[in-house]
Tab-separated table of C-alpha atoms in Angstrom:
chain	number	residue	atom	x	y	z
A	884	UNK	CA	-1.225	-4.520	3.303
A	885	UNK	CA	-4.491	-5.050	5.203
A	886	UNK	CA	-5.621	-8.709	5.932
A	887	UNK	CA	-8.623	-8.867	4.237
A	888	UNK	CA	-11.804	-10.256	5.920
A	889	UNK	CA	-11.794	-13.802	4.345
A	890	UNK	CA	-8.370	-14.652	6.102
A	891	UNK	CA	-10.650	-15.105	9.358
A	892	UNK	CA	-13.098	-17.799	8.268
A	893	UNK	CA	-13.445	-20.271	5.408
A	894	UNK	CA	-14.870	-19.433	2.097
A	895	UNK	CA	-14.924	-19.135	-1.638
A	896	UNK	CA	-11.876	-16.922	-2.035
A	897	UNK	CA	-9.303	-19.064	0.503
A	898	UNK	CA	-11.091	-21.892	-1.102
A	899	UNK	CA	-10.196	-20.523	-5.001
A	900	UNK	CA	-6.931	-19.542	-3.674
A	901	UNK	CA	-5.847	-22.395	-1.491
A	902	UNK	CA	-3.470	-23.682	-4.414
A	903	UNK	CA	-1.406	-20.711	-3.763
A	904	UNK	CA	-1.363	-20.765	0.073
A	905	UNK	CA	-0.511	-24.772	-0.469
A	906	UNK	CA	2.694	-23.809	-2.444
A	907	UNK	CA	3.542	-20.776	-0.387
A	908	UNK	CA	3.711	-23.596	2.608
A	909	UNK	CA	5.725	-25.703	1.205
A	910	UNK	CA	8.641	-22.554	0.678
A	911	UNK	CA	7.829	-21.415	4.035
A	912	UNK	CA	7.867	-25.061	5.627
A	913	UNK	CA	11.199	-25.750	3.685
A	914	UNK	CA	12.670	-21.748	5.241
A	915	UNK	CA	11.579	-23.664	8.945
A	916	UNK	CA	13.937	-26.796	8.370
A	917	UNK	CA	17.011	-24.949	7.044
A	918	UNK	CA	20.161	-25.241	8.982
A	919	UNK	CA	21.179	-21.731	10.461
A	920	UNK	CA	24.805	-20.427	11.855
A	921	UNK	CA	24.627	-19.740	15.503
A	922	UNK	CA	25.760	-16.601	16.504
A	923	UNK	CA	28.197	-15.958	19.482
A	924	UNK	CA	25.964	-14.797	21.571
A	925	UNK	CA	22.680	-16.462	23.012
A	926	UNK	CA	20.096	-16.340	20.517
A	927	UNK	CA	16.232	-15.490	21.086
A	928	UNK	CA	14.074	-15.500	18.033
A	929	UNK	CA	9.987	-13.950	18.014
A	930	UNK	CA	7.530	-15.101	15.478
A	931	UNK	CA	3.914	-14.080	14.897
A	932	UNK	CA	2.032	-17.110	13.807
A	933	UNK	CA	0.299	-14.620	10.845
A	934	UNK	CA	0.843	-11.790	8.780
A	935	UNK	CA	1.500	-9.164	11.013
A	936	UNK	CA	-1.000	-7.647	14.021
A	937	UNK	CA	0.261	-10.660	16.186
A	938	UNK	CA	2.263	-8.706	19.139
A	939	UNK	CA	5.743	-9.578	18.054
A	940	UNK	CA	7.422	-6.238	19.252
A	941	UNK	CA	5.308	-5.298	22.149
A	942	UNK	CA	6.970	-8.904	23.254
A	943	UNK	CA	10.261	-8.332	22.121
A	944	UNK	CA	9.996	-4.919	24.156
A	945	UNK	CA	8.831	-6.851	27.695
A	946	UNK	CA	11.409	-9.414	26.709
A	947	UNK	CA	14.229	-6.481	26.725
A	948	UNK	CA	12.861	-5.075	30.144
A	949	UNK	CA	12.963	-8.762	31.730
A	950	UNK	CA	16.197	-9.241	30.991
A	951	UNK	CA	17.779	-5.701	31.642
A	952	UNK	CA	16.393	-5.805	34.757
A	953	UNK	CA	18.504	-8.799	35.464
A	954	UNK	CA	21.562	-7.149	34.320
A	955	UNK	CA	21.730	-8.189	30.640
A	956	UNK	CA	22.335	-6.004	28.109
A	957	UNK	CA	20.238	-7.426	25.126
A	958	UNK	CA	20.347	-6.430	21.389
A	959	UNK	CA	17.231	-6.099	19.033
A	960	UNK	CA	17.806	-7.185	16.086
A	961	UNK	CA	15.690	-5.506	12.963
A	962	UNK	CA	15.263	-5.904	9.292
A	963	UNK	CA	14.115	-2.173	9.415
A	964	UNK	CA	10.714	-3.052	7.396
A	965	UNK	CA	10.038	-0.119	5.652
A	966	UNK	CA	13.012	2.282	5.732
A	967	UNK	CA	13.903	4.278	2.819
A	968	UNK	CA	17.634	3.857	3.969
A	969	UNK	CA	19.897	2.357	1.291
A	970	UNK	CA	22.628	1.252	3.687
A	971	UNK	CA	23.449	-2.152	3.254
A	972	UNK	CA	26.029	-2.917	6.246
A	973	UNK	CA	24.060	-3.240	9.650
A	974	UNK	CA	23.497	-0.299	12.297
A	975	UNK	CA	22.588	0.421	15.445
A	976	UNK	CA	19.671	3.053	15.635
A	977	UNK	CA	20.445	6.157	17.470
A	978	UNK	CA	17.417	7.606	18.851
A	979	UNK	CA	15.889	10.119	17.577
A	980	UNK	CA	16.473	8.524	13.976
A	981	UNK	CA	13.297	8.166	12.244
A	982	UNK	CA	10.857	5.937	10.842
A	983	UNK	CA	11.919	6.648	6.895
A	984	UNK	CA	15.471	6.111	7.917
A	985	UNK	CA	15.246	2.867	10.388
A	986	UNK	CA	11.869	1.432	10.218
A	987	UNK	CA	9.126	1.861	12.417
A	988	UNK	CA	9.914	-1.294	14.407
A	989	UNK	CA	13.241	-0.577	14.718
A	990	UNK	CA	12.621	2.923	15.696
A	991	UNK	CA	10.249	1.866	18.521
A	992	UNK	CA	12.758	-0.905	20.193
A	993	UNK	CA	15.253	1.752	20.027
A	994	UNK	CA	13.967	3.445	22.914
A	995	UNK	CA	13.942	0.372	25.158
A	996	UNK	CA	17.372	-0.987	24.488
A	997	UNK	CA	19.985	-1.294	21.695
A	998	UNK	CA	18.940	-1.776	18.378
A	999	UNK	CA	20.455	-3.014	15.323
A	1000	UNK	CA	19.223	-2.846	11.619
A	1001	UNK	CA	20.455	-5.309	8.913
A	1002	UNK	CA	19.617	-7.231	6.489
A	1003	UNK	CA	22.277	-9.399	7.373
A	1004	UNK	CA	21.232	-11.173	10.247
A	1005	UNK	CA	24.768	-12.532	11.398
A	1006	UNK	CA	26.792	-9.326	10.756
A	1007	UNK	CA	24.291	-7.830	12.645
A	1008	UNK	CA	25.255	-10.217	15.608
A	1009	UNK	CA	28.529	-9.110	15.398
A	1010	UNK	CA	28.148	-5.778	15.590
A	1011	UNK	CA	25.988	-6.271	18.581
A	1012	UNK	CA	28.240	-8.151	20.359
A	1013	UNK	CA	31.532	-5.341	19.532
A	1014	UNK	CA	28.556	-3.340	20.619
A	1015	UNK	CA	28.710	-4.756	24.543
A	1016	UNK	CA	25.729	-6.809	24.289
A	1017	UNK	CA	25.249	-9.801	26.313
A	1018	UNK	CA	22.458	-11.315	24.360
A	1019	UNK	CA	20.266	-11.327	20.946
A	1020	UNK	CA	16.541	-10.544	20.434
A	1021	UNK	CA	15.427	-10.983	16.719
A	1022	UNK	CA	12.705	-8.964	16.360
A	1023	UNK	CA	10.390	-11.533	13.354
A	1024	UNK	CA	13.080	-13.786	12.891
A	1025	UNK	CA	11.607	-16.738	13.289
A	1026	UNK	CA	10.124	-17.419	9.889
A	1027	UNK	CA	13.538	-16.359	8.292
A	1028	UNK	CA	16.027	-18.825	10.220
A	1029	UNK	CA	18.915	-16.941	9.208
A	1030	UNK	CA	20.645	-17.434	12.488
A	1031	UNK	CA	20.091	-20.644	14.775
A	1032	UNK	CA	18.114	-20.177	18.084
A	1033	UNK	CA	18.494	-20.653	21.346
A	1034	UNK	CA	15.210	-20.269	22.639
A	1035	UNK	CA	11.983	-19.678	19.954
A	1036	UNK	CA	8.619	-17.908	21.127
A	1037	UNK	CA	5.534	-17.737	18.457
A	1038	UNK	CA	3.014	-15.303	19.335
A	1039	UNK	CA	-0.312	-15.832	19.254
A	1040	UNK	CA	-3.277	-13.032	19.178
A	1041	UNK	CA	-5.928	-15.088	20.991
A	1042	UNK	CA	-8.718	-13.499	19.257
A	1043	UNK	CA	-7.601	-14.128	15.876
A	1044	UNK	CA	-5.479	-17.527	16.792
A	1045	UNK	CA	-5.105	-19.011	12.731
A	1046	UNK	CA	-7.408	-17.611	11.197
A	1047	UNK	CA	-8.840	-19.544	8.557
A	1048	UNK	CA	-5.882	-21.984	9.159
A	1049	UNK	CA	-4.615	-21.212	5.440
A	1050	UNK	CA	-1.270	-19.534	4.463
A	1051	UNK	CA	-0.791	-16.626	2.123
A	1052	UNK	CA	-2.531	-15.568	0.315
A	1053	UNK	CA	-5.451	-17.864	0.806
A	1054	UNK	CA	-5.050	-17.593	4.856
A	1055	UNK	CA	-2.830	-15.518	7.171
A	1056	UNK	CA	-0.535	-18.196	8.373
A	1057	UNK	CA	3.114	-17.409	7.579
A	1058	UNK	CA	3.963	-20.991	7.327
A	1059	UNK	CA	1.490	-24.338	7.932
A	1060	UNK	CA	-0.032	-24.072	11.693
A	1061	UNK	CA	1.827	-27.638	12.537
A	1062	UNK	CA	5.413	-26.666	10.980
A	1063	UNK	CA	5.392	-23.807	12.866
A	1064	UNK	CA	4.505	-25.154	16.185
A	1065	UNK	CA	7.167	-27.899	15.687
A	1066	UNK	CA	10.141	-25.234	15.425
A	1067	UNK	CA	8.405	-23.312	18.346
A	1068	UNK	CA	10.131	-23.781	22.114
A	1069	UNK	CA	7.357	-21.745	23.343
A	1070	UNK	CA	3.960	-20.016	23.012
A	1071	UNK	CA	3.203	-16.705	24.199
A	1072	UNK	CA	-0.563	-16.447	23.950
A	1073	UNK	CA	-2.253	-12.340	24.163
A	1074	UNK	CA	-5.550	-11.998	25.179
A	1075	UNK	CA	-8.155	-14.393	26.376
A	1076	UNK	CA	-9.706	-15.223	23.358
A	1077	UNK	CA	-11.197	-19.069	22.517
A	1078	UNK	CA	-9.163	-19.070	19.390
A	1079	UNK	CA	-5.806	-18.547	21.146
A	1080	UNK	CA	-6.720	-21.227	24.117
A	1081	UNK	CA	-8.239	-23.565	21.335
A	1082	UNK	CA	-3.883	-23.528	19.863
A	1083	UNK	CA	-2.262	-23.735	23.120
A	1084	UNK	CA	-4.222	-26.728	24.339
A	1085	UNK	CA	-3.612	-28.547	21.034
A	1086	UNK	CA	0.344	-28.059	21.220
A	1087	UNK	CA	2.704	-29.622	23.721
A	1088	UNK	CA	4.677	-26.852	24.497
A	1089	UNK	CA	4.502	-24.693	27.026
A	1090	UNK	CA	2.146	-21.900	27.296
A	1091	UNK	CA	2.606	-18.101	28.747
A	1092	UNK	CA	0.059	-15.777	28.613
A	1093	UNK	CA	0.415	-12.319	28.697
A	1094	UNK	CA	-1.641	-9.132	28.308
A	1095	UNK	CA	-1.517	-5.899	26.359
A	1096	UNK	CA	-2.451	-2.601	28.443
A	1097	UNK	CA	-2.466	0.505	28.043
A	1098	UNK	CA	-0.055	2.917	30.334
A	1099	UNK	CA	-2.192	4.127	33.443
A	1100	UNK	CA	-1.459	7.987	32.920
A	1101	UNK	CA	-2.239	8.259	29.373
A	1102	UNK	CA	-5.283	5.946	29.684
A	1103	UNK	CA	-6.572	8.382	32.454
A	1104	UNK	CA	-5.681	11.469	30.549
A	1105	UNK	CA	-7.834	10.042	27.446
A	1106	UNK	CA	-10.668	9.148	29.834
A	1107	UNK	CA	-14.046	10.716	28.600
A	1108	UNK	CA	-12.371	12.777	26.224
A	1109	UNK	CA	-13.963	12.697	22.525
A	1110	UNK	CA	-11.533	11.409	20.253
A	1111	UNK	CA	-10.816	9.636	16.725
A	1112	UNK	CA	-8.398	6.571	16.948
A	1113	UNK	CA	-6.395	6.048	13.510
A	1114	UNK	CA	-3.874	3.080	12.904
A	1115	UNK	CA	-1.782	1.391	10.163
A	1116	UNK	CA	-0.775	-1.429	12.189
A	1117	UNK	CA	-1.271	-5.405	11.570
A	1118	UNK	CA	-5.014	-5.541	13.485
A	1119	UNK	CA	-6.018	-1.576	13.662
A	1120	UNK	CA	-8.848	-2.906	15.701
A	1121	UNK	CA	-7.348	-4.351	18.223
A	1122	UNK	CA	-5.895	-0.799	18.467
A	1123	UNK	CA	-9.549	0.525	18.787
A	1124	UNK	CA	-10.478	-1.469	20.959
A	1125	UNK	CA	-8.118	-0.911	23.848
A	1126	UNK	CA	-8.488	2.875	23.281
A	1127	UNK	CA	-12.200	2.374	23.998
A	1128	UNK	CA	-10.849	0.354	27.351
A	1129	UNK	CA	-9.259	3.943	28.251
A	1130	UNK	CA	-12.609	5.285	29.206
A	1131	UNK	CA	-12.417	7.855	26.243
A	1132	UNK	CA	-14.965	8.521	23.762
A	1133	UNK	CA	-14.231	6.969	20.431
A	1134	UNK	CA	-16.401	9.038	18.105
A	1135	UNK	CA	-14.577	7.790	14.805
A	1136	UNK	CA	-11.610	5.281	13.839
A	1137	UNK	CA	-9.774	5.031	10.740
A	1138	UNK	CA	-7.069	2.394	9.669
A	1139	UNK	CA	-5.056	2.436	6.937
A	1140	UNK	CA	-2.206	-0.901	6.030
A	1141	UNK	CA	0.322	-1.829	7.532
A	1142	UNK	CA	3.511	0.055	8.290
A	1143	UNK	CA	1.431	2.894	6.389
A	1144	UNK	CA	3.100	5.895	4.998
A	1145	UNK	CA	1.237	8.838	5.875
A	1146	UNK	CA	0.837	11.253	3.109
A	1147	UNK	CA	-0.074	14.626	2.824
A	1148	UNK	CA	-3.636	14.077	2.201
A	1149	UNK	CA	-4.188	11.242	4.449
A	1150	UNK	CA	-3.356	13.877	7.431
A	1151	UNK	CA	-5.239	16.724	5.862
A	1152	UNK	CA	-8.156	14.341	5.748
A	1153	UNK	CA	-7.846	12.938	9.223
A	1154	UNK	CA	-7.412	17.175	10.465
A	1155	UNK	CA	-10.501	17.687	8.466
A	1156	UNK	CA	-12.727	14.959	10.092
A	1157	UNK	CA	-10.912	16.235	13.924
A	1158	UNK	CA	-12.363	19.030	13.741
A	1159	UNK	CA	-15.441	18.181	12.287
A	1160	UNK	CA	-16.101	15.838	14.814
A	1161	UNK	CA	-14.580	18.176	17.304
A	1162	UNK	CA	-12.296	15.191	18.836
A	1163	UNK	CA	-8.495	14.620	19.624
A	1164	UNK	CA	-6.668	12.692	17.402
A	1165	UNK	CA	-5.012	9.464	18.973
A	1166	UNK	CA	-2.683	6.468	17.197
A	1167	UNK	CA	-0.341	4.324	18.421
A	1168	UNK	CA	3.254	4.801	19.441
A	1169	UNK	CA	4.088	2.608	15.925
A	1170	UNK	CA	2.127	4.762	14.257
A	1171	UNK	CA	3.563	8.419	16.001
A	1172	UNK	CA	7.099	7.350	14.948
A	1173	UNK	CA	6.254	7.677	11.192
A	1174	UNK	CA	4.317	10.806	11.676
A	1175	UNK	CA	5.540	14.583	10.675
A	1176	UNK	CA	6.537	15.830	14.542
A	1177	UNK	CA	4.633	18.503	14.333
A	1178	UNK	CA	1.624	16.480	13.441
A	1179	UNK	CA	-1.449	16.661	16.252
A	1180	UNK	CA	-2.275	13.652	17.358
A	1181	UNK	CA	-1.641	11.983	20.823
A	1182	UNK	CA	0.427	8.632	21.268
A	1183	UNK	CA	-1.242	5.699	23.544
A	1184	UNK	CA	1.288	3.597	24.717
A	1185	UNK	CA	0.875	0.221	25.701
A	1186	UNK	CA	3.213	-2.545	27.365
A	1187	UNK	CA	2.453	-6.463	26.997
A	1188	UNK	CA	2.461	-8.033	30.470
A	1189	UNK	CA	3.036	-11.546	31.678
A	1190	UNK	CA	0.342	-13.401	33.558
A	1191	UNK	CA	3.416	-15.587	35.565
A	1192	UNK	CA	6.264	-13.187	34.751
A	1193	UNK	CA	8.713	-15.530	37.204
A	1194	UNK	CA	7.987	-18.620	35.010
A	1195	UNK	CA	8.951	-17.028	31.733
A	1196	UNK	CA	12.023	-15.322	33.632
A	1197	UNK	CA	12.915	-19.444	34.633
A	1198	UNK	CA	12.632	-20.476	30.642
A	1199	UNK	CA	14.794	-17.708	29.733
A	1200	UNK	CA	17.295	-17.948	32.576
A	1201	UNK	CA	17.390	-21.610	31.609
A	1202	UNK	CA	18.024	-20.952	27.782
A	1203	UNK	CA	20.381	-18.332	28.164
A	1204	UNK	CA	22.343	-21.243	30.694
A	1205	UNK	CA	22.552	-23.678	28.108
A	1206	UNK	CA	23.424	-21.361	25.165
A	1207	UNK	CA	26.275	-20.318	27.452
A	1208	UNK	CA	27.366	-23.491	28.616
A	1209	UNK	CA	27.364	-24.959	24.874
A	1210	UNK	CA	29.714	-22.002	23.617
A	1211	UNK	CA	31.916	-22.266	26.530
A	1212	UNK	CA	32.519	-26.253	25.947
């Protein structure tokens, strides 16, 4: 779906449908407080604090390079959103599977470190762990609570922060704002927005910023180049806006929903307006992984960065120590 413009400030329609975003909290609020199994291995779980468009696996990804960098061999855990598979027993993706068979997520993290599809959240634990992993990531399992944490990080787009403050479908909060920062161990706050900074400094928890950039080389290669930006991600603009941060010339954008199947005619109008426009078409690496290969259009990659990298390496070190010493005892 796309988030429609009233989920960002208060008015008549989150007003006419705040009834419904009041009992869609209270199922959400209730999901939070449910007991969970813990799985054998140490358990990290991501959240977005919306809808989607958050930063949830451009964390998860830094989160896997952190960590396998200190010799851990962490597993991604995926519902596979979107995958045409009918497999019900859990997986691990084996690059180059696609998009229509895995997921885009799950097709992304797959090229970073191992990554599991399920349903089932604790098969999919096992699996991982007769898979050699040392560690779990759950890629949006924080809303879900189907296995019991270790350590819990909410993500927080500091332009956007809340919203309107309302949940769905009145607001874009996946649960109430206060529930969610209860069950939270941590915030991880992108950007430098006032929204995001308004959050943080309301919670007591502790606070991490990070960053989302774009990789050097591919930012210089776009530099002053016309081109046409196109997304079906959570925030497509946020998308625009850091291909504009490239240098390049962004003549035209499109976006199109969420996890966005690409049809036939979509690409045959986004060739047409290319060449109109005489411009290179450029998405995002979500985006690339449910395109036809032989589609043209150019992948930006991006990476989330930490502002104190060595502090959130000490919470996690420290996490991963206790989840240890509690299954050991």
């Amino acid at each position: 779906m796309r988030a429609p413009q009233f989920w960002r400030t208060e008015g008549v329609a989150s007003r006419l449908l705040s009834p419904f975003g009041h009992l869609y909290g209270a199922v959400a609020r209730g999901r939070l407080a449910r007991k969970a199994p813990r799985a054998a291995l140490p358990t990290i779980v991501v959240g977005g604090l919306t809808i989607g468009g958050d930063g949830k696996t451009p964390l998860v990804i830094a989160l896997a390079k952190l960590l396998s960098a200190q010799g851990e061999s962490p597993a991604l855990l995926s519902r596979g959103y979107g995958r045409r598979s009918g497999r019900s027993e859990p997986f691990a993706v084996s690059p180059p599977d696609d998009a229509a068979t895995v997921g885009d997520e799950a097709a992304l993290l797959s090229r970073h470190a191992l990554a599991i599809v399920g349903a089932d959240r604790a098969a999919s634990a096992a699996l991982a762990r007769g898979l050699g992993a040392t560690l779990l990531i759950l890629d949006d399992g924080f809303h879900s609570q189907r296995l019991s944490p270790d350590l819990s990080l909410l993500v927080i787009d500091s332009d956007y922060g809340a919203g309107n403050g309302r949940c769905l479908p009145a607001g874009p909060l996946r649960a109430p704002l206060e529930a969610q920062m209860a069950v939270a161990d941590a915030l991880i706050v992108i950007g430098e927005g006032a929204a995001g900074r308004v959050l943080s400094r309301s919670c007591k928890k502790p606070v991490f910023e990070a960053q989302i950039v774009p990789d050097p080389q591919a930012a210089k290669a776009l530099a002053g180049r016309r081109v046409i930006g196109f997304a079906g991600i959570g925030r497509p603009e946020k998308f625009f806006h850091t291909l504009a941060e490239t240098g390049a010339d962004v003549v035209a954008t499109r976006a199109f929903p969420d996890h966005h199947r690409y049809g036939e005619s979509d690409l045959a109008e986004l060739i047409a307006l290319a060449r109109r426009q005489g411009a290179t078409l450029v998405t995002t690496e979500k985006d690339a992984v449910r395109l036809p290969p032989a589609f043209a259009a150019e992948a930006l990659p991006i990476s989330l960065t930490f502002t104190e990298p060595e502090a959130v390496l000490e919470t996690l070190d420290a996490a991963l120590s206790r989840a240890r010493l509690s299954r050991a005892s």
